[in-house]
Short mmCIF file of C-alpha atoms and ligand atoms in Angstrom, two decimals:
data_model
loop_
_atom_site.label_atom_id
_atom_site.label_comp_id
_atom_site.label_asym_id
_atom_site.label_seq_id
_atom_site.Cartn_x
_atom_site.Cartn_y
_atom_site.Cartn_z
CA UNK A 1 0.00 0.00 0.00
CA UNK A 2 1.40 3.38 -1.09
CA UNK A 3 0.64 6.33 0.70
CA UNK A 4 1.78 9.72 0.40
CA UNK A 5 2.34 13.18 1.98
CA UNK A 6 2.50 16.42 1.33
CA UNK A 7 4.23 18.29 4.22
CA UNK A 8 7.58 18.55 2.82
CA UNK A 9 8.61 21.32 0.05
CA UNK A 10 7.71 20.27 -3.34
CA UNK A 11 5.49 17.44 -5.01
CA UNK A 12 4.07 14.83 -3.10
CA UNK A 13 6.34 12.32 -2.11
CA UNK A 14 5.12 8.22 -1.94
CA UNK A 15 5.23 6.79 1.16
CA UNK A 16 5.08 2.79 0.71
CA UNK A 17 3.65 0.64 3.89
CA UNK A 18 4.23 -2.81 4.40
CA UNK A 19 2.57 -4.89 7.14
CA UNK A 20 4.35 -6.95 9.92
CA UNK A 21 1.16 -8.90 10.48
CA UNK A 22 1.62 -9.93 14.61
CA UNK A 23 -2.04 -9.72 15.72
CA UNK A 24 -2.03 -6.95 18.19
CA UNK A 25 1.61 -6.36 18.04
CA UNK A 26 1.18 -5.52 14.24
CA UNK A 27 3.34 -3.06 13.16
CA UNK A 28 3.47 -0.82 9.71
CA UNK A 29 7.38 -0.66 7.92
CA UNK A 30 7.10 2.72 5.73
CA UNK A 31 9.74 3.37 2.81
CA UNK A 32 10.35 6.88 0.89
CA UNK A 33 13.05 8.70 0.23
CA UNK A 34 13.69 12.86 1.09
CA UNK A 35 10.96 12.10 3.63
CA UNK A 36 13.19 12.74 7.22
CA UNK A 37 11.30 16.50 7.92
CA UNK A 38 7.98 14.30 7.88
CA UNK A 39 8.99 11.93 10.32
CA UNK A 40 7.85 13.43 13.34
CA UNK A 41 4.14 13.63 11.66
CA UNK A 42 4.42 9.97 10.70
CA UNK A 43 5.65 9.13 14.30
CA UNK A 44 2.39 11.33 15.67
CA UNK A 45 -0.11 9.50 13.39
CA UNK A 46 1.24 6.08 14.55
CA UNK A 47 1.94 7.29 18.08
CA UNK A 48 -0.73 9.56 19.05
CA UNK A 49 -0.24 9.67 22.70
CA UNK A 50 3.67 10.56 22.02
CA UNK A 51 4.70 12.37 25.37
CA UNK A 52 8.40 11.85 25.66
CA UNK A 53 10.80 10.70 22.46
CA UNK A 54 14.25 9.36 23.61
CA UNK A 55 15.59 9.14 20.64
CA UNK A 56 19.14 7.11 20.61
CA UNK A 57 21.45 7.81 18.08
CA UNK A 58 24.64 6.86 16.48
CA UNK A 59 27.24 9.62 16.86
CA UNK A 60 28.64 9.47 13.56
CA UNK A 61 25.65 10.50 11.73
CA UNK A 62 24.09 12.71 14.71
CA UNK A 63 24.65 16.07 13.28
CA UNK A 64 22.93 14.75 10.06
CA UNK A 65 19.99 13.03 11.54
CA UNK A 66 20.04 12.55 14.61
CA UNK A 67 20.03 15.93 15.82
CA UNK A 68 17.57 17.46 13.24
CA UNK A 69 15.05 14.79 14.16
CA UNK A 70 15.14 15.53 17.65
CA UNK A 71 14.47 19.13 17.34
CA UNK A 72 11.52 18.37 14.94
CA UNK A 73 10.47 16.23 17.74
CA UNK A 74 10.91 18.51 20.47
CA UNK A 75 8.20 20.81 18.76
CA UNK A 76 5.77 18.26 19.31
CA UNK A 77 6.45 16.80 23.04
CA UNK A 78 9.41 16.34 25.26
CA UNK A 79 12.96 15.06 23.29
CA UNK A 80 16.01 14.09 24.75
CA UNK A 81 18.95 12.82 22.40
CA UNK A 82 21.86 10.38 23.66
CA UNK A 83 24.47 9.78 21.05
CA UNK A 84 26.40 6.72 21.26
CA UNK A 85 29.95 5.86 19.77
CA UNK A 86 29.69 3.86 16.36
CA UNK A 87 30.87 0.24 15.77
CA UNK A 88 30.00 -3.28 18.11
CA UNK A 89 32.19 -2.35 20.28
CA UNK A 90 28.86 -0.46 21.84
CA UNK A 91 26.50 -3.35 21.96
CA UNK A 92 27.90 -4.37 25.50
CA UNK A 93 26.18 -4.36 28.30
CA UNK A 94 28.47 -1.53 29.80
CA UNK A 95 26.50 0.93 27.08
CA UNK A 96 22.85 -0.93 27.58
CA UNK A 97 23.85 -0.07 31.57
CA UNK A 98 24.89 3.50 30.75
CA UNK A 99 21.27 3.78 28.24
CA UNK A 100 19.57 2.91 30.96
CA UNK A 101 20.84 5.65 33.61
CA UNK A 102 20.42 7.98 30.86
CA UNK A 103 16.76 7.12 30.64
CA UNK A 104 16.28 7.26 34.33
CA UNK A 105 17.94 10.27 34.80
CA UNK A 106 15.50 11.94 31.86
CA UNK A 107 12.76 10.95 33.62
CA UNK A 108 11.80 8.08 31.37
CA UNK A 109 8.48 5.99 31.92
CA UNK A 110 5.83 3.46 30.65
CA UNK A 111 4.84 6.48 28.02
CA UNK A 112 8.27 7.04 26.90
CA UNK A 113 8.91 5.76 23.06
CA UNK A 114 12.76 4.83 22.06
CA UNK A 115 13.49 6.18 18.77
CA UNK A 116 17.08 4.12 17.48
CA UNK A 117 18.31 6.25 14.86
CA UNK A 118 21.57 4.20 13.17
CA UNK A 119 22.58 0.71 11.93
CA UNK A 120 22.15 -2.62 13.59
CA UNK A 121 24.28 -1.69 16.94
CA UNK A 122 22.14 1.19 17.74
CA UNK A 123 18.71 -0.71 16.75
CA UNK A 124 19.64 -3.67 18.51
CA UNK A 125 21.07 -1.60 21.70
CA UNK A 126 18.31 0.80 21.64
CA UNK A 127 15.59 -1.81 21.00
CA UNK A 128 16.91 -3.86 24.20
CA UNK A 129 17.13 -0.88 26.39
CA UNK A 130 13.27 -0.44 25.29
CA UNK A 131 12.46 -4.10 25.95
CA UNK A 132 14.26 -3.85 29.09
CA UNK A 133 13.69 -0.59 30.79
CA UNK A 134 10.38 -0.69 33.30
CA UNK A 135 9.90 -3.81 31.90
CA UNK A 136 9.49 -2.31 28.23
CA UNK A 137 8.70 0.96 26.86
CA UNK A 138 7.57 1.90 23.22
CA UNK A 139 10.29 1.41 20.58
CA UNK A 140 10.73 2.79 16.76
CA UNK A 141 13.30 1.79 14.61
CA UNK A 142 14.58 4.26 12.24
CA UNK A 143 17.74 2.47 10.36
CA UNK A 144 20.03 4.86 8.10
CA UNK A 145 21.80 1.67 6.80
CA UNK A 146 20.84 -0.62 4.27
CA UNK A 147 21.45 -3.54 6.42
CA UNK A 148 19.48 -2.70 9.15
CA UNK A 149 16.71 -1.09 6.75
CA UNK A 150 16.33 -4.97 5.19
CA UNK A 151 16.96 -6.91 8.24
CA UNK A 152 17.90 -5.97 11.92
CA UNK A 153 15.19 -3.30 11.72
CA UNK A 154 12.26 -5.76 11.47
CA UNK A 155 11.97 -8.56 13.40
CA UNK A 156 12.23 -7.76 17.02
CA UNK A 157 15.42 -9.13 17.76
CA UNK A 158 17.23 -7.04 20.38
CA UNK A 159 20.32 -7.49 22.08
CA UNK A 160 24.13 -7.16 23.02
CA UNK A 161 27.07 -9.02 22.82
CA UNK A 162 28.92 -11.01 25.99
CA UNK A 163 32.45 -10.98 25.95
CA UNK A 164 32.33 -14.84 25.11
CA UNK A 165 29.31 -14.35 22.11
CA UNK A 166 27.25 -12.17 19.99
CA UNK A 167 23.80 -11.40 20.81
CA UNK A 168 23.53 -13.89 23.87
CA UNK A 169 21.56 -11.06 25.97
CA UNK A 170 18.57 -10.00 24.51
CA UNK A 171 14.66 -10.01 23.93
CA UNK A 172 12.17 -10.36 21.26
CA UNK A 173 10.80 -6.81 21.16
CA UNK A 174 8.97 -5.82 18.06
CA UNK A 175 8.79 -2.17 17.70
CA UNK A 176 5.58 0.16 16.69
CA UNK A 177 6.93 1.33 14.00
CA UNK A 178 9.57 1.13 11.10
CA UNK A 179 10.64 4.60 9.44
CA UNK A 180 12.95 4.32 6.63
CA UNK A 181 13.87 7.05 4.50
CA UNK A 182 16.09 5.67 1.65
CA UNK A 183 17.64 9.29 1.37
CA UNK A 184 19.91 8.29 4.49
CA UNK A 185 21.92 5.86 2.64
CA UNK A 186 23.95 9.05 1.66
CA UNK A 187 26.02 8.93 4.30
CA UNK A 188 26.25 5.34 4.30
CA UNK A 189 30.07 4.64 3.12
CA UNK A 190 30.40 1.73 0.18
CA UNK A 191 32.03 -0.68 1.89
CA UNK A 192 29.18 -0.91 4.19
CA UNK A 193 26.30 -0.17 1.61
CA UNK A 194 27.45 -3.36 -0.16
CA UNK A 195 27.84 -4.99 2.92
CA UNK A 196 23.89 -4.47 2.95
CA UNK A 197 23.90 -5.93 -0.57
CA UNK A 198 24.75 -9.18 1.13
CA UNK A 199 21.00 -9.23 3.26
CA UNK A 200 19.51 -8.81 0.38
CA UNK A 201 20.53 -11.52 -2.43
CA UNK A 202 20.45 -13.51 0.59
CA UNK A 203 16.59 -13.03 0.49
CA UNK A 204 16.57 -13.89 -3.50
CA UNK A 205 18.35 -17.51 -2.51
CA UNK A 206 16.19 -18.34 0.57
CA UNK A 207 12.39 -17.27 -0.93
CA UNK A 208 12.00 -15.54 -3.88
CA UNK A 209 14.14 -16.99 -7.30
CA UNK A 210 12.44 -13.89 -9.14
CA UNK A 211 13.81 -11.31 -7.33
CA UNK A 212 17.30 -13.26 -7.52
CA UNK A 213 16.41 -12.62 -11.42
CA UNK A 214 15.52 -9.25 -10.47
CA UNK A 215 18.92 -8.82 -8.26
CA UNK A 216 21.39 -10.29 -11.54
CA UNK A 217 19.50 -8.41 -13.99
CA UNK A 218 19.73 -5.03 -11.61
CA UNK A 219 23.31 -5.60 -10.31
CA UNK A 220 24.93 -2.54 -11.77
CA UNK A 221 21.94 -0.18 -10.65
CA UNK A 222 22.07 -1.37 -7.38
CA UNK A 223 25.75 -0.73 -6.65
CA UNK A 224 25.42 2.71 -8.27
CA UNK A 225 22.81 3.06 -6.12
CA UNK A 226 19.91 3.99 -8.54
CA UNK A 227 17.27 5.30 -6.31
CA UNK A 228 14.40 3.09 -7.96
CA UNK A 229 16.69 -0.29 -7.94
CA UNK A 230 17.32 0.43 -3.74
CA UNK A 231 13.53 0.97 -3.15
CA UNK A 232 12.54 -1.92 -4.83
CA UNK A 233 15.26 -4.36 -3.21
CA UNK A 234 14.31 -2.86 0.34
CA UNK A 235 11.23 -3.15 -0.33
CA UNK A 236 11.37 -6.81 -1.62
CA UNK A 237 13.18 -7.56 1.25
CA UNK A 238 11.08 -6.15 3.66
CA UNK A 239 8.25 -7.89 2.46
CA UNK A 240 9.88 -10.88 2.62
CA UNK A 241 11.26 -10.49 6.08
CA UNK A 242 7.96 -9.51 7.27
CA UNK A 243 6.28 -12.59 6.37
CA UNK A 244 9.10 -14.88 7.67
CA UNK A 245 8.62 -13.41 10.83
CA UNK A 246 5.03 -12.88 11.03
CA UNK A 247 5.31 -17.17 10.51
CA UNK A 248 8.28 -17.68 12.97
CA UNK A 249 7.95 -14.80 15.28
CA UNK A 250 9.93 -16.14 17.79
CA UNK A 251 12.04 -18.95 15.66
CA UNK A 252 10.56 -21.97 17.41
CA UNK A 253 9.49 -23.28 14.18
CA UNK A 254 12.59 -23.52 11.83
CA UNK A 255 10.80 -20.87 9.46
CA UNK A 256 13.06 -17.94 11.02
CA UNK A 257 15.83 -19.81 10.90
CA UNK A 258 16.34 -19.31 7.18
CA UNK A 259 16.75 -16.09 7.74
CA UNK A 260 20.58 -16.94 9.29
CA UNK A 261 21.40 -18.31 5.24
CA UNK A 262 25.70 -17.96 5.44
CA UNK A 263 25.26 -16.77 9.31
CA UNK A 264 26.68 -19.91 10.91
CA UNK A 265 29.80 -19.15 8.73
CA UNK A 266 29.56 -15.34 8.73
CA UNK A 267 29.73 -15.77 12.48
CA UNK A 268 32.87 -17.75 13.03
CA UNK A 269 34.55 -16.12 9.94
CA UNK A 270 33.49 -12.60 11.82
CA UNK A 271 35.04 -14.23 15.53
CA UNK A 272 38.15 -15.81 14.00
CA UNK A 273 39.37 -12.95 11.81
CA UNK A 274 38.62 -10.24 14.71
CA UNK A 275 36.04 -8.40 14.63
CA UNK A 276 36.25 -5.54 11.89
CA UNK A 277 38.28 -7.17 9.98
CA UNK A 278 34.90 -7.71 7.84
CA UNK A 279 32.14 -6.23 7.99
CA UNK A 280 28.92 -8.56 8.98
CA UNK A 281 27.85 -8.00 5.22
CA UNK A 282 30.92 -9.14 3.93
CA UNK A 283 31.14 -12.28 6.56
CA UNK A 284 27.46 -13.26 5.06
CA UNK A 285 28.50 -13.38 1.56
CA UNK A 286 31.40 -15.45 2.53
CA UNK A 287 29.37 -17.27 4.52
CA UNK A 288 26.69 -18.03 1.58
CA UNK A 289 29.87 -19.26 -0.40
CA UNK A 290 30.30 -21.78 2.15
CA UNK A 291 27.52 -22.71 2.72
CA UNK A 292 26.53 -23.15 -1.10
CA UNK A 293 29.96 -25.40 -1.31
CA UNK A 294 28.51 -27.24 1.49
CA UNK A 295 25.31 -27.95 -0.05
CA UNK A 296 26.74 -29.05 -3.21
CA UNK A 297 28.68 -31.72 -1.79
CA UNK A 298 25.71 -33.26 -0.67
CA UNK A 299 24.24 -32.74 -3.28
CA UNK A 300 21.40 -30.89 -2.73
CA UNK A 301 22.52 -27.79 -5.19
CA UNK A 302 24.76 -28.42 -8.85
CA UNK A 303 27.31 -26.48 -9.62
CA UNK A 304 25.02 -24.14 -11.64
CA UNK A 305 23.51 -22.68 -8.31
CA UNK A 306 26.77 -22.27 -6.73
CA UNK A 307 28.18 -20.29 -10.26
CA UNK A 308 24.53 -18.51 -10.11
CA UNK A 309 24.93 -17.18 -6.32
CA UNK A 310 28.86 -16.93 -6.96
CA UNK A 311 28.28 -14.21 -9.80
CA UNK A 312 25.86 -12.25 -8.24
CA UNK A 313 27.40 -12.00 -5.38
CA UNK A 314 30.38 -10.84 -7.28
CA UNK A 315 28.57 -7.89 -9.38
CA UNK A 316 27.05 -6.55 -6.20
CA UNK A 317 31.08 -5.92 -5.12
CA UNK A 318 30.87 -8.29 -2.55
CA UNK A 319 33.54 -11.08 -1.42
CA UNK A 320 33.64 -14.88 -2.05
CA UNK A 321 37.27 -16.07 -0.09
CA UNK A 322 39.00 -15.35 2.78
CA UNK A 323 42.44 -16.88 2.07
CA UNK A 324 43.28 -16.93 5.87
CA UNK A 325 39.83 -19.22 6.37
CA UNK A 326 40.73 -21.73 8.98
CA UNK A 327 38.58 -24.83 9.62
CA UNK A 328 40.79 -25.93 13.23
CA UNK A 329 39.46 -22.35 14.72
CA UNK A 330 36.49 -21.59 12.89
CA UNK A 331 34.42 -25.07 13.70
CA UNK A 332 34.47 -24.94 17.49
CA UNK A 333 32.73 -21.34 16.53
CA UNK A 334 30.32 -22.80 14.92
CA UNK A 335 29.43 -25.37 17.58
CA UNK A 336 28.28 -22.36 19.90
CA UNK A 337 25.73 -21.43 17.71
CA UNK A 338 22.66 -20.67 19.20
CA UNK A 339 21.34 -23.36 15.76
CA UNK A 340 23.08 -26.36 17.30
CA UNK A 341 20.81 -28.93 18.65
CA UNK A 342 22.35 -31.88 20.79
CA UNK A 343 25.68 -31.37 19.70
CA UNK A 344 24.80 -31.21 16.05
CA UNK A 345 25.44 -28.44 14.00
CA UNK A 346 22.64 -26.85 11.38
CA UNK A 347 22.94 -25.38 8.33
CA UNK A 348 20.61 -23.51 6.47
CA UNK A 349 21.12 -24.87 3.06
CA UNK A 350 19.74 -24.40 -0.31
CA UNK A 351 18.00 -26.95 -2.37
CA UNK A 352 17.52 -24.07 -5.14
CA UNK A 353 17.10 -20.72 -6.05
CA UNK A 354 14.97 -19.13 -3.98
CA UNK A 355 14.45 -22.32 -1.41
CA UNK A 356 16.42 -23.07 1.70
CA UNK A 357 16.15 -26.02 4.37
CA UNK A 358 17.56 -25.58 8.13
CA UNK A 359 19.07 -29.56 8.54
CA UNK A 360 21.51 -31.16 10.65
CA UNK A 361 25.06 -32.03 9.58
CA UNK A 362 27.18 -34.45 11.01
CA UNK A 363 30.15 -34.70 8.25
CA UNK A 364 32.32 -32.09 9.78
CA UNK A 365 35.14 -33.13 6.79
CA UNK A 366 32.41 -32.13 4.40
CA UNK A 367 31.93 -28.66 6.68
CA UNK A 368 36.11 -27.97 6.84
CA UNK A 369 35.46 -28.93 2.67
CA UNK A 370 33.34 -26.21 2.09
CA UNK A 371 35.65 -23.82 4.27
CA UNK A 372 38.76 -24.83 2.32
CA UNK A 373 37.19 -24.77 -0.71
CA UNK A 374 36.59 -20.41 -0.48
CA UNK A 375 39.94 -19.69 0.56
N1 LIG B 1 18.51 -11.40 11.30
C1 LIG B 1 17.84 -12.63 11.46
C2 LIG B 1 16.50 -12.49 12.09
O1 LIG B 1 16.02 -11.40 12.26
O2 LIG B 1 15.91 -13.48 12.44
#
């Protein structure tokens, strides 16, 4: 459903709405771009009772966004702005502990509405310290990246990292509201916008073989950013995610699951090579590498899929091979993720474009295969 509105300068701008369908924690994701001057009437006409915004911000793109945003806001009710130092290194739960002082001290309550303004740390920081303060408070996610605008944004997942793993602290806490305004991808750096690139042919390999088409035949647009071609893939991603999680809310039933495509392999290549030495986009794509090899040796893709996802991933600027890949140090990684059942790892695997299975596997040579086989 398109909408539109007319409150900025200049013609009417469309305002597309797609539906996280949760009964009565339903919640509307809205896409347009140059729209960032109507937010604060989108968050009123969704929020209505908006008293207090805290809105939580990463500091790198605060003067841009951040800080605007919160003076529009602070026209319509109270506003208070923390901005918090970019990079994982802030998803601990030194910063949640510090967010949540800050709240206090602004004389937060039940009424109060989180506003995470940022990437995936400050959605999944903020979105936890809403879950989590007074028992949960209002939250709206407002990504600026094009990761967290086709994945970490949606979905509910909220968290922060323990020394010994990511994401082990957290909640399912689905917010009111999605904003994204595509126009905020221009200060969104390349490495990381094609590290967002990575989400989304992951969502043409696990559900939709069209808009893999779609991706191939739109390759070049994307990665020069053509405003239409980034709508459309958020969009198509969104609408994707949104009905994965609107089946799996809560990823008892293996449906969620194959949203983690690459993850199990993203993760340990992300632990073993440090973190930052790749960015989680990057991991993912060298994750789906892997776990395409994987699949093919038993035999559930040809060598046709793996060429297929191999060459896409390749015109969207995006890694395949990590020379230093190590199978000794990256495997007992692997066993800690939160997938593993009795001891067994799972992989979500792909039988084809545009279908993926979660199963077990118990052929660890055929695992360290698949890892050798990228470097
Ligand atoms: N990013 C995976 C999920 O939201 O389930």
């Amino acid at each position: 459903m398109a909408t539109s509105h007319a409150s900025l300068d200049g013609p009417e701008q469309s305002v597309q709405r797609i539906a996280v369908a949760l009964g009565d924690r339903s919640y509307p994701i809205m896409i347009a771009a140059d729209f960032w001057d109507a937010i604060p009437d989108e968050i009123a006409a969704e929020v209505p009772d908006l008293t207090h915004a805290l809105v939580v911000c990463d500091e790198a793109i605060a003067h841009r966004w951040g800080e605007p945003l919160s003076q529009r806001l602070s026209e319509r009710c109270r506003c208070d702005l923390a901005n918090v130092a970019s990079g994982e290194v802030s998803k601990s739960l030194e910063m949640l502990g510090q967010l949540w002082d800050w709240m206090l001290d602004k004389g937060a309550d039940r009424r109060s509405v989180v506003i995470a303004v940022g990437g995936g740390v400050i959605g999944d920081l903020a979105g936890f310290a809403a879950a989590s303060y007074a028992r949960g408070i209002r939250l709206i996610q407002v990504p600026t990246t094009l990761l967290s605008m086709v994945d970490s944004s949606v979905g509910g997942k909220t968290g922060v990292n323990l020394e010994g793993g990511k994401n082990m602290v957290g909640a399912f806490w689905q917010p009111t509201l999605v904003l994204i305004d595509t126009s905020t991808l221009s200060t969104l750096g390349d490495r990381d916008y094609r590290g967002g690139l990575a989400e989304v042919v992951k969502y043409g390999v696990i559900d939709d073989a069209e808009f893999f088409a779609w991706l191939e035949q739109n390759a070049a647009a994307l990665l020069n950013r053509d405003p239409a071609a980034v709508t459309h893939a958020i969009r198509r991603s969104c609408e994707i995610k949104a009905a994965v999680v609107a089946a799996d809310e809560r990823e008892t039933s293996g449906r969620r699951a194959i949203l983690n495509y690459g993850h199990t392999f993203a993760h340990a290549i992300e632990a073993t090579a440090g973190y930052g030495a790749f960015s989680h986009g990057e991991a993912v794509a060298i994750g789906m590498s892997m776990a395409a090899r994987l699949a093919r040796s038993l035999s559930l893709v040809d060598d046709a899929f793996v060429t297929r996802q191999d060459d896409l991933l390749a015109a969207v600027g995006l890694p395949r091979s990590w020379p230093d890949a190590a199978p000794e140090e990256m495997i007992p990684v692997m066993k800690t993720d939160k997938k593993v059942a009795h001891s067994v790892l799972r992989f979500v695997l792909p039988t084809r474009i545009g279908q993926v299975e979660l199963m077990p596997c118990e052929a660890i040579d055929l695992v360290e295969a698949a890892i050798v086989e990228c470097r």
